[in-house]
Structures are given as C-alpha cells and as structure tokens.
PDB file of C-alpha atoms in Angstrom:
ATOM      1  CA  MET A  15      80.294 -50.350  21.371  1.00 41.00           C
ATOM      2  CA  GLY A  16      81.722 -46.847  21.125  1.00 50.00           C
ATOM      3  CA  SER A  17      81.889 -44.729  24.245  1.00 79.00           C
ATOM      4  CA  TYR A  18      79.409 -42.194  22.834  1.00 84.00           C
ATOM      5  CA  GLN A  19      76.860 -44.995  22.445  1.00 83.00           C
ATOM      6  CA  THR A  20      77.483 -46.021  26.049  1.00 88.00           C
ATOM      7  CA  ILE A  21      76.845 -42.447  27.185  1.00 90.00           C
ATOM      8  CA  LYS A  22      73.677 -42.364  25.066  1.00 90.00           C
ATOM      9  CA  LEU A  23      72.370 -45.459  26.863  1.00 89.00           C
ATOM     10  CA  GLU A  24      73.255 -43.999  30.254  1.00 91.00           C
ATOM     11  CA  ILE A  25      71.369 -40.774  29.504  1.00 93.00           C
ATOM     12  CA  GLU A  26      68.371 -42.781  28.262  1.00 90.00           C
ATOM     13  CA  LYS A  27      68.341 -44.721  31.546  1.00 90.00           C
ATOM     14  CA  MET A  28      68.405 -41.460  33.502  1.00 91.00           C
ATOM     15  CA  ILE A  29      65.454 -40.166  31.494  1.00 91.00           C
ATOM     16  CA  ASP A  30      63.557 -43.462  31.893  1.00 87.00           C
ATOM     17  CA  ASN A  31      64.205 -43.362  35.649  1.00 88.00           C
ATOM     18  CA  LYS A  32      62.800 -39.798  35.781  1.00 87.00           C
ATOM     19  CA  LEU A  33      66.089 -38.265  36.878  1.00 90.00           C
ATOM     20  CA  TRP A  34      65.349 -35.755  34.131  1.00 91.00           C
ATOM     21  CA  LYS A  35      61.671 -35.289  33.338  1.00 89.00           C
ATOM     22  CA  VAL A  36      59.934 -34.106  30.165  1.00 89.00           C
ATOM     23  CA  GLY A  37      60.445 -30.364  29.786  1.00 90.00           C
ATOM     24  CA  GLN A  38      63.493 -30.286  32.064  1.00 93.00           C
ATOM     25  CA  ARG A  39      66.794 -28.837  30.865  1.00 93.00           C
ATOM     26  CA  LEU A  40      69.872 -31.041  31.105  1.00 94.00           C
ATOM     27  CA  PRO A  41      72.985 -29.791  32.890  1.00 94.00           C
ATOM     28  CA  ALA A  42      75.525 -27.891  30.803  1.00 92.00           C
ATOM     29  CA  GLU A  43      77.722 -29.868  28.405  1.00 91.00           C
ATOM     30  CA  TYR A  44      80.886 -29.391  30.447  1.00 91.00           C
ATOM     31  CA  GLU A  45      79.102 -30.671  33.572  1.00 93.00           C
ATOM     32  CA  LEU A  46      77.796 -33.767  31.795  1.00 93.00           C
ATOM     33  CA  ALA A  47      81.173 -34.458  30.162  1.00 91.00           C
ATOM     34  CA  LYS A  48      82.855 -34.227  33.578  1.00 91.00           C
ATOM     35  CA  TYR A  49      80.207 -36.466  35.162  1.00 92.00           C
ATOM     36  CA  PHE A  50      80.602 -39.184  32.520  1.00 91.00           C
ATOM     37  CA  ASN A  51      84.382 -38.633  32.334  1.00 91.00           C
ATOM     38  CA  VAL A  52      84.375 -38.206  28.556  1.00 91.00           C
ATOM     39  CA  SER A  53      85.328 -35.450  26.143  1.00 91.00           C
ATOM     40  CA  ARG A  54      82.737 -32.880  25.117  1.00 90.00           C
ATOM     41  CA  GLU A  55      82.980 -34.235  21.551  1.00 90.00           C
ATOM     42  CA  THR A  56      81.957 -37.696  22.788  1.00 91.00           C
ATOM     43  CA  LEU A  57      79.119 -36.227  24.819  1.00 91.00           C
ATOM     44  CA  ARG A  58      77.869 -34.188  21.853  1.00 90.00           C
ATOM     45  CA  ALA A  59      77.827 -37.323  19.687  1.00 89.00           C
ATOM     46  CA  ALA A  60      75.623 -39.055  22.276  1.00 90.00           C
ATOM     47  CA  LEU A  61      73.308 -36.050  22.561  1.00 92.00           C
ATOM     48  CA  LYS A  62      73.076 -35.842  18.766  1.00 87.00           C
ATOM     49  CA  LEU A  63      71.833 -39.430  18.572  1.00 84.00           C
ATOM     50  CA  LEU A  64      69.192 -38.748  21.200  1.00 89.00           C
ATOM     51  CA  GLU A  65      68.150 -35.608  19.348  1.00 85.00           C
ATOM     52  CA  GLN A  66      67.804 -37.559  16.089  1.00 76.00           C
ATOM     53  CA  GLU A  67      65.605 -40.095  17.880  1.00 77.00           C
ATOM     54  CA  GLY A  68      63.329 -37.291  19.070  1.00 78.00           C
ATOM     55  CA  LYS A  69      64.134 -37.699  22.774  1.00 86.00           C
ATOM     56  CA  LEU A  70      65.999 -34.435  23.266  1.00 90.00           C
ATOM     57  CA  LEU A  71      65.478 -30.928  21.909  1.00 88.00           C
ATOM     58  CA  VAL A  72      68.620 -28.849  21.461  1.00 87.00           C
ATOM     59  CA  LYS A  73      68.030 -25.094  21.477  1.00 86.00           C
ATOM     60  CA  HIS A  74      71.288 -23.414  20.591  1.00 83.00           C
ATOM     61  CA  GLY A  75      72.242 -20.808  23.109  1.00 85.00           C
ATOM     62  CA  VAL A  76      69.490 -21.933  25.480  1.00 89.00           C
ATOM     63  CA  GLY A  77      70.111 -25.568  26.400  1.00 91.00           C
ATOM     64  CA  THR A  78      69.158 -29.189  25.844  1.00 93.00           C
ATOM     65  CA  PHE A  79      65.701 -30.308  26.970  1.00 93.00           C
ATOM     66  CA  VAL A  80      64.002 -33.647  27.499  1.00 93.00           C
ATOM     67  CA  ILE A  81      60.927 -33.974  25.287  1.00 88.00           C
ATOM     68  CA  GLN A  82      58.155 -36.516  24.951  1.00 80.00           C
ATOM     69  CA  PRO A  83      58.785 -38.382  21.686  1.00 73.00           C
ATOM     70  CA  LEU A  84      55.996 -39.687  19.509  1.00 67.00           C
ATOM     71  CA  PRO A  85      55.756 -43.485  19.663  1.00 64.00           C
ATOM     72  CA  SER A  86      57.978 -45.181  17.112  1.00 62.00           C
ATOM     73  CA  ILE A  87      56.255 -46.743  14.089  1.00 63.00           C
ATOM     74  CA  PRO A  88      58.350 -49.784  13.172  1.00 67.00           C
ATOM     75  CA  SER A  89      57.740 -51.525   9.861  1.00 72.00           C
ATOM     76  CA  ARG A  90      59.361 -54.472   8.154  1.00 71.00           C
ATOM     77  CA  LEU A  91      60.269 -53.669   4.568  1.00 75.00           C
ATOM     78  CA  GLU A  92      59.119 -57.113   3.454  1.00 76.00           C
ATOM     79  CA  MET A  93      55.548 -56.126   4.336  1.00 77.00           C
ATOM     80  CA  LEU A  94      53.737 -53.787   1.939  1.00 82.00           C
ATOM     81  CA  GLN A  95      51.638 -51.440   4.066  1.00 80.00           C
ATOM     82  CA  SER A  96      50.132 -48.037   3.461  1.00 83.00           C
ATOM     83  CA  ILE A  97      51.327 -45.088   5.546  1.00 84.00           C
ATOM     84  CA  GLY A  98      47.891 -44.837   7.136  1.00 83.00           C
ATOM     85  CA  THR A  99      47.977 -48.498   8.148  1.00 82.00           C
ATOM     86  CA  MET A 100      51.394 -48.087   9.768  1.00 81.00           C
ATOM     87  CA  ILE A 101      50.139 -45.117  11.778  1.00 83.00           C
ATOM     88  CA  LYS A 102      47.003 -46.945  12.921  1.00 80.00           C
ATOM     89  CA  VAL A 103      48.851 -50.170  13.799  1.00 74.00           C
ATOM     90  CA  ALA A 104      51.076 -48.075  16.079  1.00 74.00           C
ATOM     91  CA  GLY A 105      47.944 -47.002  17.958  1.00 76.00           C
ATOM     92  CA  LEU A 106      48.131 -43.360  16.875  1.00 79.00           C
ATOM     93  CA  ASN A 107      45.294 -41.166  15.630  1.00 83.00           C
ATOM     94  CA  GLU A 108      45.713 -40.456  11.915  1.00 83.00           C
ATOM     95  CA  GLU A 109      44.595 -37.283  10.176  1.00 89.00           C
ATOM     96  CA  GLU A 110      45.367 -35.927   6.718  1.00 91.00           C
ATOM     97  CA  LYS A 111      45.319 -32.733   4.724  1.00 91.00           C
ATOM     98  CA  LYS A 112      45.146 -32.836   0.932  1.00 91.00           C
ATOM     99  CA  GLU A 113      47.582 -30.399  -0.659  1.00 92.00           C
ATOM    100  CA  MET A 114      46.553 -31.070  -4.244  1.00 91.00           C
ATOM    101  CA  ILE A 115      44.801 -33.607  -6.429  1.00 93.00           C
ATOM    102  CA  GLY A 116      44.445 -33.262 -10.172  1.00 93.00           C
ATOM    103  CA  GLU A 117      45.582 -34.081 -13.671  1.00 95.00           C
ATOM    104  CA  VAL A 118      49.109 -33.077 -14.727  1.00 97.00           C
ATOM    105  CA  PRO A 119      51.478 -33.958 -17.612  1.00 98.00           C
ATOM    106  CA  CYS A 120      53.691 -36.945 -16.887  1.00 97.00           C
ATOM    107  CA  ARG A 121      57.352 -36.138 -16.209  1.00 97.00           C
ATOM    108  CA  LYS A 122      60.088 -38.253 -17.746  1.00 97.00           C
ATOM    109  CA  GLU A 123      61.022 -39.948 -14.446  1.00 97.00           C
ATOM    110  CA  TRP A 124      57.406 -40.897 -13.787  1.00 97.00           C
ATOM    111  CA  ALA A 125      56.919 -42.073 -17.370  1.00 97.00           C
ATOM    112  CA  ASP A 126      60.018 -44.281 -17.250  1.00 97.00           C
ATOM    113  CA  ALA A 127      58.885 -45.843 -13.974  1.00 97.00           C
ATOM    114  CA  LEU A 128      55.238 -46.377 -14.973  1.00 97.00           C
ATOM    115  CA  ASN A 129      56.089 -47.456 -18.518  1.00 96.00           C
ATOM    116  CA  ILE A 130      53.876 -44.793 -20.114  1.00 97.00           C
ATOM    117  CA  GLU A 131      54.472 -41.896 -22.492  1.00 96.00           C
ATOM    118  CA  GLU A 132      56.105 -38.711 -21.252  1.00 97.00           C
ATOM    119  CA  ASN A 133      53.588 -35.830 -21.062  1.00 97.00           C
ATOM    120  CA  SER A 134      50.672 -38.264 -21.026  1.00 97.00           C
ATOM    121  CA  ALA A 135      47.979 -37.523 -18.438  1.00 97.00           C
ATOM    122  CA  VAL A 136      48.540 -38.665 -14.875  1.00 97.00           C
ATOM    123  CA  ILE A 137      46.713 -38.000 -11.604  1.00 97.00           C
ATOM    124  CA  LYS A 138      48.928 -36.420  -8.969  1.00 97.00           C
ATOM    125  CA  LEU A 139      47.874 -36.614  -5.332  1.00 96.00           C
ATOM    126  CA  GLU A 140      49.739 -34.803  -2.549  1.00 96.00           C
ATOM    127  CA  ARG A 141      48.818 -34.870   1.120  1.00 95.00           C
ATOM    128  CA  ILE A 142      50.287 -34.429   4.585  1.00 94.00           C
ATOM    129  CA  ARG A 143      49.666 -37.176   7.119  1.00 91.00           C
ATOM    130  CA  TYR A 144      49.414 -36.461  10.831  1.00 91.00           C
ATOM    131  CA  ALA A 145      49.851 -38.752  13.848  1.00 87.00           C
ATOM    132  CA  ASP A 146      48.437 -37.450  17.127  1.00 83.00           C
ATOM    133  CA  GLY A 147      48.388 -33.953  15.650  1.00 84.00           C
ATOM    134  CA  GLN A 148      52.016 -33.939  14.494  1.00 86.00           C
ATOM    135  CA  PRO A 149      52.954 -33.884  10.760  1.00 90.00           C
ATOM    136  CA  VAL A 150      54.827 -37.131  10.169  1.00 91.00           C
ATOM    137  CA  ALA A 151      54.570 -37.843   6.425  1.00 92.00           C
ATOM    138  CA  TYR A 152      54.254 -36.004   3.118  1.00 95.00           C
ATOM    139  CA  SER A 153      53.046 -38.274   0.322  1.00 95.00           C
ATOM    140  CA  ILE A 154      53.109 -37.720  -3.436  1.00 97.00           C
ATOM    141  CA  ASN A 155      51.317 -40.338  -5.561  1.00 97.00           C
ATOM    142  CA  ILE A 156      51.359 -40.568  -9.360  1.00 98.00           C
ATOM    143  CA  LEU A 157      48.768 -42.685 -11.204  1.00 97.00           C
ATOM    144  CA  PRO A 158      48.201 -43.095 -14.964  1.00 97.00           C
ATOM    145  CA  LYS A 159      44.977 -41.364 -15.985  1.00 96.00           C
ATOM    146  CA  GLU A 160      44.127 -44.238 -18.320  1.00 96.00           C
ATOM    147  CA  LEU A 161      43.952 -46.588 -15.325  1.00 95.00           C
ATOM    148  CA  VAL A 162      41.923 -44.502 -12.863  1.00 95.00           C
ATOM    149  CA  GLY A 163      39.764 -42.515 -15.303  1.00 94.00           C
ATOM    150  CA  ASP A 164      37.586 -39.950 -13.523  1.00 93.00           C
ATOM    151  CA  ALA A 165      37.428 -41.850 -10.214  1.00 93.00           C
ATOM    152  CA  PHE A 166      38.940 -38.954  -8.251  1.00 92.00           C
ATOM    153  CA  ASP A 167      36.452 -36.534  -9.827  1.00 90.00           C
ATOM    154  CA  ARG A 168      33.455 -38.705  -8.962  1.00 89.00           C
ATOM    155  CA  VAL A 169      34.396 -39.412  -5.344  1.00 85.00           C
ATOM    156  CA  ASP A 170      35.794 -37.148  -2.641  1.00 86.00           C
ATOM    157  CA  PHE A 171      38.879 -39.204  -1.850  1.00 88.00           C
ATOM    158  CA  SER A 172      40.291 -39.572   1.655  1.00 84.00           C
ATOM    159  CA  GLY A 173      41.802 -42.342   3.751  1.00 85.00           C
ATOM    160  CA  SER A 174      43.485 -45.395   2.250  1.00 88.00           C
ATOM    161  CA  LEU A 175      44.656 -45.002  -1.343  1.00 92.00           C
ATOM    162  CA  PHE A 176      45.070 -48.781  -1.652  1.00 91.00           C
ATOM    163  CA  GLY A 177      41.476 -49.261  -0.554  1.00 90.00           C
ATOM    164  CA  PHE A 178      40.198 -46.533  -2.889  1.00 92.00           C
ATOM    165  CA  LEU A 179      41.967 -48.045  -5.904  1.00 94.00           C
ATOM    166  CA  GLU A 180      40.620 -51.491  -5.099  1.00 92.00           C
ATOM    167  CA  ASP A 181      37.058 -50.311  -4.516  1.00 91.00           C
ATOM    168  CA  LYS A 182      36.648 -47.607  -7.176  1.00 92.00           C
ATOM    169  CA  CYS A 183      39.147 -48.614  -9.883  1.00 93.00           C
ATOM    170  CA  LYS A 184      39.411 -52.393  -9.433  1.00 93.00           C
ATOM    171  CA  ILE A 185      43.173 -52.032  -9.047  1.00 94.00           C
ATOM    172  CA  ASN A 186      44.748 -54.347  -6.478  1.00 91.00           C
ATOM    173  CA  ILE A 187      48.214 -53.365  -5.283  1.00 92.00           C
ATOM    174  CA  ALA A 188      50.126 -56.625  -4.913  1.00 90.00           C
ATOM    175  CA  ARG A 189      53.782 -55.668  -4.547  1.00 91.00           C
ATOM    176  CA  ALA A 190      56.227 -52.790  -4.774  1.00 93.00           C
ATOM    177  CA  ASP A 191      59.869 -52.037  -5.442  1.00 93.00           C
ATOM    178  CA  THR A 192      61.121 -49.757  -2.665  1.00 92.00           C
ATOM    179  CA  GLU A 193      64.139 -47.462  -2.412  1.00 93.00           C
ATOM    180  CA  LEU A 194      65.055 -45.556   0.755  1.00 92.00           C
ATOM    181  CA  LEU A 195      66.843 -42.242   0.232  1.00 94.00           C
ATOM    182  CA  VAL A 196      68.047 -39.282   2.256  1.00 92.00           C
ATOM    183  CA  PRO A 197      66.402 -36.179   0.720  1.00 92.00           C
ATOM    184  CA  LEU A 198      68.510 -33.168  -0.115  1.00 88.00           C
ATOM    185  CA  LYS A 199      68.654 -30.448   2.491  1.00 81.00           C
ATOM    186  CA  LYS A 200      66.929 -28.031   0.085  1.00 86.00           C
ATOM    187  CA  ASP A 201      64.071 -30.459  -0.647  1.00 91.00           C
ATOM    188  CA  LYS A 202      60.876 -28.449  -0.127  1.00 92.00           C
ATOM    189  CA  TYR A 203      58.782 -31.495   0.782  1.00 93.00           C
ATOM    190  CA  ALA A 204      61.181 -32.658   3.494  1.00 91.00           C
ATOM    191  CA  ALA A 205      61.173 -29.122   4.869  1.00 89.00           C
ATOM    192  CA  ARG A 206      57.407 -29.377   5.457  1.00 89.00           C
ATOM    193  CA  LEU A 207      58.111 -31.991   8.130  1.00 89.00           C
ATOM    194  CA  GLN A 208      61.340 -30.719   9.638  1.00 79.00           C
ATOM    195  CA  GLY A 209      60.127 -27.652  11.497  1.00 67.00           C
ATOM    196  CA  ASP A 210      62.478 -24.765  12.196  1.00 58.00           C
ATOM    197  CA  GLU A 211      66.271 -25.067  12.247  1.00 53.00           C
ATOM    198  CA  GLU A 212      66.424 -25.532  16.010  1.00 52.00           C
ATOM    199  CA  GLU A 213      63.930 -28.401  16.027  1.00 60.00           C
ATOM    200  CA  GLU A 214      64.757 -29.949  12.650  1.00 72.00           C
ATOM    201  CA  ALA A 215      63.484 -33.526  12.483  1.00 80.00           C
ATOM    202  CA  PRO A 216      65.330 -36.175  10.447  1.00 87.00           C
ATOM    203  CA  VAL A 217      63.470 -37.170   7.272  1.00 92.00           C
ATOM    204  CA  ILE A 218      63.848 -40.127   4.931  1.00 93.00           C
ATOM    205  CA  LEU A 219      62.329 -40.564   1.479  1.00 95.00           C
ATOM    206  CA  MET A 220      60.665 -43.821   0.467  1.00 94.00           C
ATOM    207  CA  LYS A 221      60.361 -44.029  -3.310  1.00 96.00           C
ATOM    208  CA  GLN A 222      58.149 -46.890  -4.484  1.00 95.00           C
ATOM    209  CA  LEU A 223      56.873 -48.349  -7.732  1.00 96.00           C
ATOM    210  CA  HIS A 224      53.709 -50.379  -7.116  1.00 96.00           C
ATOM    211  CA  TYR A 225      52.440 -53.256  -9.250  1.00 95.00           C
ATOM    212  CA  ASP A 226      49.106 -55.048  -9.519  1.00 92.00           C
ATOM    213  CA  GLU A 227      48.708 -58.825  -9.340  1.00 89.00           C
ATOM    214  CA  LYS A 228      49.704 -59.093 -13.046  1.00 89.00           C
ATOM    215  CA  ASN A 229      52.905 -57.093 -12.391  1.00 93.00           C
ATOM    216  CA  LYS A 230      51.620 -54.050 -14.258  1.00 94.00           C
ATOM    217  CA  GLU A 231      52.983 -50.706 -13.030  1.00 96.00           C
ATOM    218  CA  VAL A 232      50.052 -48.807 -11.496  1.00 97.00           C
ATOM    219  CA  LEU A 233      51.385 -46.333  -8.913  1.00 97.00           C
ATOM    220  CA  TYR A 234      54.599 -44.359  -8.403  1.00 98.00           C
ATOM    221  CA  SER A 235      54.923 -42.827  -4.972  1.00 97.00           C
ATOM    222  CA  PHE A 236      57.233 -40.578  -2.956  1.00 97.00           C
ATOM    223  CA  ASP A 237      56.719 -40.719   0.805  1.00 95.00           C
ATOM    224  CA  TYR A 238      58.699 -38.313   2.980  1.00 95.00           C
ATOM    225  CA  LEU A 239      58.714 -39.732   6.498  1.00 92.00           C
ATOM    226  CA  ARG A 240      59.941 -38.390   9.809  1.00 90.00           C
ATOM    227  CA  ASN A 241      62.684 -40.824  10.775  1.00 86.00           C
ATOM    228  CA  ASP A 242      62.232 -40.068  14.477  1.00 83.00           C
ATOM    229  CA  VAL A 243      58.739 -41.544  14.120  1.00 85.00           C
ATOM    230  CA  PHE A 244      59.004 -44.175  11.362  1.00 85.00           C
ATOM    231  CA  SER A 245      61.688 -46.844  11.430  1.00 81.00           C
ATOM    232  CA  PHE A 246      62.163 -49.564   8.835  1.00 80.00           C
ATOM    233  CA  TRP A 247      64.003 -52.818   9.211  1.00 80.00           C
ATOM    234  CA  ILE A 248      64.581 -56.052   7.367  1.00 79.00           C
ATOM    235  CA  ARG A 249      65.675 -59.467   8.627  1.00 67.00           C
ATOM    236  CA  ARG A 250      68.646 -60.849   6.721  1.00 73.00           C
ATOM    237  CA  GLU A 251      69.611 -64.485   6.901  1.00 64.00           C
ATOM    238  CA  ARG A 252      72.914 -66.115   6.169  1.00 72.00           C
ATOM    239  CA  LYS A 253      72.616 -68.870   3.582  1.00 64.00           C
TER     240      LYS A 253
END
C-alpha cells in the first residue's frame, strides 16, 4: 500500500474518532505533512482521494473542511437495477425533476444501438434524480416511438421507467449491455451534477442498451452518476 493511502486511512480514522468534526477546518498542509512525516505531495494525494470520496471539501485559498458525505450507494454490475431502486435500497429519499420528455428524430448513434432507422421517431426522456435533496444522477432515455406509441402522452410519467414500460407498454426489461465511461470535462450533463469548481463532484457515465425477454433492443440510456455517491463493483473469479 502506498504511503499516501496509509495517510488517507489515518485521516479517515481521525475523522471517525471525531478528532475533526463535520464543518471543522483541517490544519494547514505543512502542519499535516510534518505530523505524518511525509512530503506535501504525498499528503495532497491522500487529501485528493478523500475529496473524491466526498469526505473533504477543499476550498482553494481558504482551507480543507470535513463534510458529511451522502451514504454510498453500492451496486453490483451483474444486477440490473433502475437508478431509483438503487437510491431507495440505500435508504435515501428519492425525488426527480423532469427536464424534457417528447418526440425527437433518432440520431445515428441511437439508431445503430436500437437497430432502427436514423431520423425515425423516438421518445427522449431527461430527468435529474435527487437523493436526500442532493442531485446525484442525470438520466437520458431513448425509446423507439413504434414500441411505446402515445403512452407518455396518455399518462403523466414519474417514478420507475422499468415499471412504467411494463405496466403501460407491456415491455419487460430483461437484460442490458453496460459500459462505464468518464465523461468529458466539457460535458454539459456532467456539469449539472458537479457544482462549482471548488466543490466539483466526480461523475461517471453509465451507457446502457436494454433488451426485452426476446433480446429485442428497447431502450438506450445514458446515466450520469455522482461517483462519490454511486459505486459499482463486480466479483471476478479465477477459473
């Protein structure tokens, strides 16, 4: 284990033991580096990890503060769960805000994924998901119009998209191909979750192509997720 990881664990123990409480500013970098007998570069690497995990807030020119992180939302990639389900399973209160829902022409990337014609009609749904009042996910969902018809016009949609598709469109999501990406710094959707430059939260992008029980492509989704809140893991076995 690298020395910066050791320092990270030591600082976490100090926070857990209430040596530094939520809202309290940590000592200056040079003081901490001297205390732990490490270089300032090593100390900064440890602080950076804690900042990425949402345990510290670094305000440049002001100091480093202990903050109360949102509970982590762990999820195994083998399990296909909706974002709302993951939030609820973690015991958090979920809220949402619809940004847009309507019919748009299908882009080439979406058409290739969904195996439909480019510029054909698709339903595009965008919404921000909140956990305990904090924005934690920005979701973009693309569905072929020929599959869902006017379901979104007839019903004021909210809540679980999987449940809505099953109940109103008789579409059962059975499986999905998932790709995890790091969004570009200029990505406008990631920016909706990151806050200002001083409090910028790490964001990952989960791109998924969903299939029904007959392996027909039915939903293409882009979920931007705060990585200090959501964590994904997979168990690998040696054969």
